[in-house]
mmCIF file of C-alpha atoms in Angstrom:
data_model
loop_
_atom_site.group_PDB
_atom_site.id
_atom_site.type_symbol
_atom_site.label_atom_id
_atom_site.label_comp_id
_atom_site.label_asym_id
_atom_site.label_seq_id
_atom_site.Cartn_x
_atom_site.Cartn_y
_atom_site.Cartn_z
ATOM 1 C CA ASP A 414 104.373 88.016 97.768
ATOM 2 C CA GLN A 415 106.160 85.620 100.078
ATOM 3 C CA GLN A 416 104.245 85.162 103.308
ATOM 4 C CA VAL A 417 106.907 82.955 104.896
ATOM 5 C CA LYS A 418 110.521 83.943 104.451
ATOM 6 C CA GLN A 419 113.737 82.147 105.231
ATOM 7 C CA ASN A 420 116.399 84.676 104.395
ATOM 8 C CA SER A 421 119.412 82.398 104.756
ATOM 9 C CA PRO A 422 119.664 79.934 101.863
ATOM 10 C CA SER A 423 122.448 78.085 103.673
ATOM 11 C CA LEU A 424 124.068 77.835 107.091
ATOM 12 C CA SER A 425 127.267 76.087 108.117
ATOM 13 C CA VAL A 426 127.753 75.026 111.754
ATOM 14 C CA GLN A 427 130.428 73.022 113.496
ATOM 15 C CA GLU A 428 129.421 69.676 114.973
ATOM 16 C CA GLY A 429 128.506 70.014 118.656
ATOM 17 C CA ARG A 430 127.617 73.705 118.381
ATOM 18 C CA ILE A 431 124.150 75.261 118.277
ATOM 19 C CA SER A 432 122.375 75.684 114.937
ATOM 20 C CA ILE A 433 119.861 78.534 114.735
ATOM 21 C CA LEU A 434 117.543 78.698 111.755
ATOM 22 C CA ASN A 435 115.333 81.736 111.328
ATOM 23 C CA CYS A 436 111.970 82.350 109.725
ATOM 24 C CA ASP A 437 109.808 85.463 109.301
ATOM 25 C CA TYR A 438 106.174 85.680 108.310
ATOM 26 C CA THR A 439 103.840 88.440 107.238
ATOM 27 C CA ASN A 440 100.338 86.994 107.549
ATOM 28 C CA SER A 441 98.888 87.693 110.994
ATOM 29 C CA MET A 442 96.221 85.009 110.390
ATOM 30 C CA PHE A 443 98.791 82.247 110.773
ATOM 31 C CA ASP A 444 98.124 80.404 114.023
ATOM 32 C CA TYR A 445 100.360 77.362 113.802
ATOM 33 C CA PHE A 446 103.962 76.999 112.735
ATOM 34 C CA LEU A 447 105.968 73.940 111.788
ATOM 35 C CA TRP A 448 109.501 72.985 110.865
ATOM 36 C CA TYR A 449 110.219 70.260 108.352
ATOM 37 C CA LYS A 450 113.521 68.618 107.481
ATOM 38 C CA LYS A 451 114.221 67.369 103.988
ATOM 39 C CA TYR A 452 116.923 65.082 102.645
ATOM 40 C CA PRO A 453 117.579 64.881 98.883
ATOM 41 C CA ALA A 454 115.090 62.723 96.945
ATOM 42 C CA GLU A 455 112.846 62.356 99.997
ATOM 43 C CA GLY A 456 109.699 64.126 101.103
ATOM 44 C CA PRO A 457 109.832 66.614 103.983
ATOM 45 C CA THR A 458 109.755 65.072 107.449
ATOM 46 C CA PHE A 459 107.859 66.793 110.247
ATOM 47 C CA LEU A 460 110.221 67.946 112.988
ATOM 48 C CA ILE A 461 108.519 70.195 115.506
ATOM 49 C CA SER A 462 105.635 72.646 115.702
ATOM 50 C CA ILE A 463 104.304 75.474 117.820
ATOM 51 C CA SER A 464 100.901 77.021 118.316
ATOM 52 C CA SER A 465 100.540 80.792 118.288
ATOM 53 C CA ILE A 466 99.411 80.698 121.914
ATOM 54 C CA LYS A 467 102.867 79.561 122.989
ATOM 55 C CA ASP A 468 106.287 81.123 122.683
ATOM 56 C CA LYS A 469 108.436 78.037 123.054
ATOM 57 C CA ASN A 470 108.229 74.330 122.361
ATOM 58 C CA GLU A 471 111.004 71.860 123.060
ATOM 59 C CA ASP A 472 111.558 68.306 121.861
ATOM 60 C CA GLY A 473 114.904 66.757 122.671
ATOM 61 C CA ARG A 474 117.652 68.637 120.841
ATOM 62 C CA PHE A 475 115.122 70.791 118.986
ATOM 63 C CA THR A 476 113.492 73.941 120.324
ATOM 64 C CA VAL A 477 111.252 76.328 118.424
ATOM 65 C CA PHE A 478 110.779 79.899 119.619
ATOM 66 C CA LEU A 479 107.947 82.139 118.461
ATOM 67 C CA ASN A 480 107.937 85.933 118.736
ATOM 68 C CA LYS A 481 104.474 86.972 117.573
ATOM 69 C CA SER A 482 105.029 90.704 117.889
ATOM 70 C CA ALA A 483 108.021 90.435 115.558
ATOM 71 C CA LYS A 484 106.362 87.751 113.377
ATOM 72 C CA HIS A 485 109.507 85.714 113.769
ATOM 73 C CA LEU A 486 110.302 82.157 114.700
ATOM 74 C CA SER A 487 113.493 80.244 115.063
ATOM 75 C CA LEU A 488 114.590 76.636 115.349
ATOM 76 C CA HIS A 489 117.473 75.813 117.661
ATOM 77 C CA ILE A 490 119.319 72.531 117.368
ATOM 78 C CA VAL A 491 121.760 71.734 120.135
ATOM 79 C CA PRO A 492 124.118 70.007 119.970
ATOM 80 C CA SER A 493 124.282 69.827 116.176
ATOM 81 C CA GLN A 494 125.089 66.423 114.723
ATOM 82 C CA PRO A 495 126.240 65.347 111.228
ATOM 83 C CA GLY A 496 122.855 63.722 110.562
ATOM 84 C CA ASP A 497 121.235 67.136 110.970
ATOM 85 C CA SER A 498 122.672 68.218 107.607
ATOM 86 C CA ALA A 499 119.578 68.737 105.448
ATOM 87 C CA VAL A 500 117.290 71.447 104.097
ATOM 88 C CA TYR A 501 114.985 72.876 106.759
ATOM 89 C CA PHE A 502 111.645 74.378 105.792
ATOM 90 C CA CYS A 503 109.587 76.684 107.936
ATOM 91 C CA ALA A 504 105.829 76.383 107.356
ATOM 92 C CA ALA A 505 102.760 78.174 108.640
ATOM 93 C CA SER A 506 99.080 77.384 108.790
ATOM 94 C CA ALA A 507 95.852 79.341 109.124
ATOM 95 C CA ARG A 508 92.272 78.143 109.546
ATOM 96 C CA GLY A 509 93.147 74.806 111.009
ATOM 97 C CA GLY A 510 95.359 73.751 108.158
ATOM 98 C CA ALA A 511 92.456 73.556 105.734
ATOM 99 C CA ASP A 512 94.190 75.722 103.199
ATOM 100 C CA GLY A 513 97.392 73.773 103.278
ATOM 101 C CA LEU A 514 100.699 74.914 104.638
ATOM 102 C CA THR A 515 102.606 77.957 103.410
ATOM 103 C CA PHE A 516 106.292 77.165 103.159
ATOM 104 C CA GLY A 517 109.467 79.195 103.095
ATOM 105 C CA LYS A 518 112.123 78.431 100.497
ATOM 106 C CA GLY A 519 114.259 76.514 102.960
ATOM 107 C CA THR A 520 117.685 76.786 104.579
ATOM 108 C CA HIS A 521 120.373 74.260 103.754
ATOM 109 C CA LEU A 522 122.083 73.379 107.042
ATOM 110 C CA ILE A 523 125.558 71.909 106.771
ATOM 111 C CA ILE A 524 127.127 70.418 109.885
ATOM 112 C CA GLN A 525 130.896 70.361 109.641
ATOM 113 C CA PRO A 526 132.950 67.800 111.571
ATOM 114 C CA GLY B 1171 103.609 51.474 109.732
ATOM 115 C CA ALA B 1172 103.256 52.461 106.084
ATOM 116 C CA GLY B 1173 103.728 56.102 105.285
ATOM 117 C CA VAL B 1174 102.457 58.134 102.352
ATOM 118 C CA SER B 1175 103.396 56.555 99.038
ATOM 119 C CA GLN B 1176 103.476 58.146 95.599
ATOM 120 C CA SER B 1177 103.867 56.777 92.117
ATOM 121 C CA PRO B 1178 105.645 57.024 89.830
ATOM 122 C CA SER B 1179 108.770 58.286 91.543
ATOM 123 C CA ASN B 1180 109.994 59.795 88.277
ATOM 124 C CA LYS B 1181 108.121 60.706 85.117
ATOM 125 C CA VAL B 1182 109.551 62.124 81.909
ATOM 126 C CA THR B 1183 106.981 63.214 79.367
ATOM 127 C CA GLU B 1184 106.838 65.175 76.151
ATOM 128 C CA LYS B 1185 105.266 68.597 76.062
ATOM 129 C CA GLY B 1186 101.583 68.340 75.274
ATOM 130 C CA LYS B 1187 101.045 64.877 76.768
ATOM 131 C CA ASP B 1188 98.808 64.170 79.757
ATOM 132 C CA VAL B 1189 100.209 62.729 82.988
ATOM 133 C CA GLU B 1190 98.595 61.192 86.042
ATOM 134 C CA LEU B 1191 100.265 61.152 89.437
ATOM 135 C CA ARG B 1192 99.078 58.928 92.256
ATOM 136 C CA CYS B 1193 99.106 59.287 96.043
ATOM 137 C CA ASP B 1194 98.292 56.696 98.706
ATOM 138 C CA PRO B 1195 97.869 58.450 102.071
ATOM 139 C CA ILE B 1196 98.475 56.979 105.496
ATOM 140 C CA SER B 1197 95.650 54.621 106.338
ATOM 141 C CA GLY B 1198 92.930 56.385 108.302
ATOM 142 C CA HIS B 1199 94.049 59.902 107.404
ATOM 143 C CA THR B 1200 91.051 61.833 106.164
ATOM 144 C CA ALA B 1201 92.842 64.956 104.924
ATOM 145 C CA LEU B 1202 95.073 64.848 101.838
ATOM 146 C CA TYR B 1203 97.134 67.635 100.286
ATOM 147 C CA TRP B 1204 99.019 68.155 97.028
ATOM 148 C CA TYR B 1205 102.022 70.461 96.759
ATOM 149 C CA ARG B 1206 104.664 71.075 94.161
ATOM 150 C CA GLN B 1207 108.249 72.195 94.513
ATOM 151 C CA SER B 1208 109.892 73.852 91.560
ATOM 152 C CA LEU B 1209 113.673 74.145 91.362
ATOM 153 C CA GLY B 1210 115.024 76.444 94.076
ATOM 154 C CA GLN B 1211 111.584 77.193 95.465
ATOM 155 C CA GLY B 1212 109.655 76.274 98.551
ATOM 156 C CA LEU B 1213 106.630 74.030 98.471
ATOM 157 C CA GLU B 1214 103.586 75.503 96.752
ATOM 158 C CA PHE B 1215 100.177 74.348 97.991
ATOM 159 C CA LEU B 1216 97.889 73.104 95.197
ATOM 160 C CA ILE B 1217 94.763 71.468 96.617
ATOM 161 C CA TYR B 1218 93.333 69.887 99.729
ATOM 162 C CA PHE B 1219 90.814 67.045 100.181
ATOM 163 C CA GLN B 1220 88.722 66.352 103.230
ATOM 164 C CA GLY B 1221 87.327 62.914 102.524
ATOM 165 C CA ASN B 1222 86.567 62.860 98.814
ATOM 166 C CA SER B 1223 85.760 66.520 98.413
ATOM 167 C CA ALA B 1224 88.022 69.446 97.630
ATOM 168 C CA PRO B 1225 86.440 72.621 99.054
ATOM 169 C CA ASP B 1226 88.795 74.981 97.274
ATOM 170 C CA LYS B 1227 90.509 74.388 93.943
ATOM 171 C CA SER B 1228 91.857 77.899 93.492
ATOM 172 C CA GLY B 1229 95.421 76.805 94.285
ATOM 173 C CA LEU B 1230 95.652 74.744 91.120
ATOM 174 C CA PRO B 1231 97.973 76.618 88.709
ATOM 175 C CA SER B 1232 95.705 76.361 85.659
ATOM 176 C CA ASP B 1233 92.650 74.568 84.303
ATOM 177 C CA ARG B 1234 94.997 71.922 82.884
ATOM 178 C CA PHE B 1235 95.372 70.637 86.448
ATOM 179 C CA SER B 1236 92.716 68.504 88.111
ATOM 180 C CA ALA B 1237 92.634 66.202 91.104
ATOM 181 C CA GLU B 1238 90.281 63.655 92.508
ATOM 182 C CA ARG B 1239 90.088 61.370 95.472
ATOM 183 C CA THR B 1240 88.009 58.219 95.693
ATOM 184 C CA GLY B 1241 86.958 56.090 98.651
ATOM 185 C CA GLY B 1242 88.506 58.600 101.015
ATOM 186 C CA SER B 1243 91.894 57.146 100.212
ATOM 187 C CA VAL B 1244 93.846 57.233 96.942
ATOM 188 C CA SER B 1245 94.169 60.523 95.096
ATOM 189 C CA THR B 1246 95.275 61.286 91.564
ATOM 190 C CA LEU B 1247 96.598 64.572 90.219
ATOM 191 C CA THR B 1248 96.183 64.897 86.459
ATOM 192 C CA ILE B 1249 97.987 67.419 84.291
ATOM 193 C CA GLN B 1250 96.679 67.760 80.774
ATOM 194 C CA ARG B 1251 98.695 69.097 77.827
ATOM 195 C CA THR B 1252 101.827 69.371 79.933
ATOM 196 C CA GLN B 1253 104.104 72.382 79.534
ATOM 197 C CA GLN B 1254 107.771 72.754 80.413
ATOM 198 C CA GLU B 1255 106.897 74.999 83.361
ATOM 199 C CA ASP B 1256 105.034 72.050 84.888
ATOM 200 C CA SER B 1257 108.393 70.380 85.573
ATOM 201 C CA ALA B 1258 108.690 70.056 89.347
ATOM 202 C CA VAL B 1259 108.525 67.607 92.210
ATOM 203 C CA TYR B 1260 104.908 66.932 93.111
ATOM 204 C CA LEU B 1261 104.423 66.042 96.769
ATOM 205 C CA CYS B 1262 101.450 64.551 98.507
ATOM 206 C CA ALA B 1263 100.795 64.776 102.246
ATOM 207 C CA SER B 1264 98.119 63.490 104.589
ATOM 208 C CA SER B 1265 96.983 64.352 108.072
ATOM 209 C CA ALA B 1266 94.669 62.754 110.591
ATOM 210 C CA ASP B 1267 91.805 65.155 110.052
ATOM 211 C CA ARG B 1268 90.985 68.689 109.031
ATOM 212 C CA GLY B 1269 92.445 69.942 112.270
ATOM 213 C CA GLY B 1270 95.557 67.823 111.951
ATOM 214 C CA TYR B 1271 98.208 70.442 111.474
ATOM 215 C CA GLU B 1272 101.057 67.985 111.193
ATOM 216 C CA GLN B 1273 101.125 66.768 107.633
ATOM 217 C CA TYR B 1274 103.115 63.699 106.653
ATOM 218 C CA PHE B 1275 104.670 63.762 103.221
ATOM 219 C CA GLY B 1276 105.351 61.152 100.607
ATOM 220 C CA PRO B 1277 108.652 60.986 98.684
ATOM 221 C CA GLY B 1278 107.252 62.915 95.729
ATOM 222 C CA THR B 1279 107.047 62.416 91.975
ATOM 223 C CA ARG B 1280 109.689 64.201 89.927
ATOM 224 C CA LEU B 1281 108.038 65.325 86.697
ATOM 225 C CA THR B 1282 110.178 66.424 83.767
ATOM 226 C CA VAL B 1283 108.486 67.820 80.669
ATOM 227 C CA THR B 1284 110.760 67.849 77.617
#
């Protein structure tokens, strides 16, 4: 039973355009959500996070939106750059992170020139 | 500053052998986590340490898996009598404290059981 779902295994976006990565979750106990970026042969790198008490968090080109009623979050990257090509993982946490993060299977973002 | 380091980066072992994987967290981080990523899958949480203790070991896949942490720093994940299904990338992460949601990951150890 997947508690965090990323339904798009891959996404191709033209350089300069907006990239939108989506994530759905089922566990209503999740209270913190994170996005990680992963290059091949490297560990995931923390990108941006959002608490369940907020509906938007912005950091430079990256914005995360949370819709609690729909149990849905999305990551917007604008403008997309070639270096953004990577696998993006959505993760969720309950109980202050003590149980570890629950990850989706990832979306491979490809930025085309 | 130094991030999370893991060793070895790659390990090939024969089925039935024991392996030990090592993680050095970021200095001062009290919380340490182990995950594994099998081919085509997301990261699967295995175990969490706060200081030297692991409150919940139920995420470990089987009793062949064990983990310990000493001195509130280095952690080792041991897999006994390895099986082919143990082949995966094993990732370690640390965070500032139990409430530190943002976890910082090491590069992982790629384990291949032949």
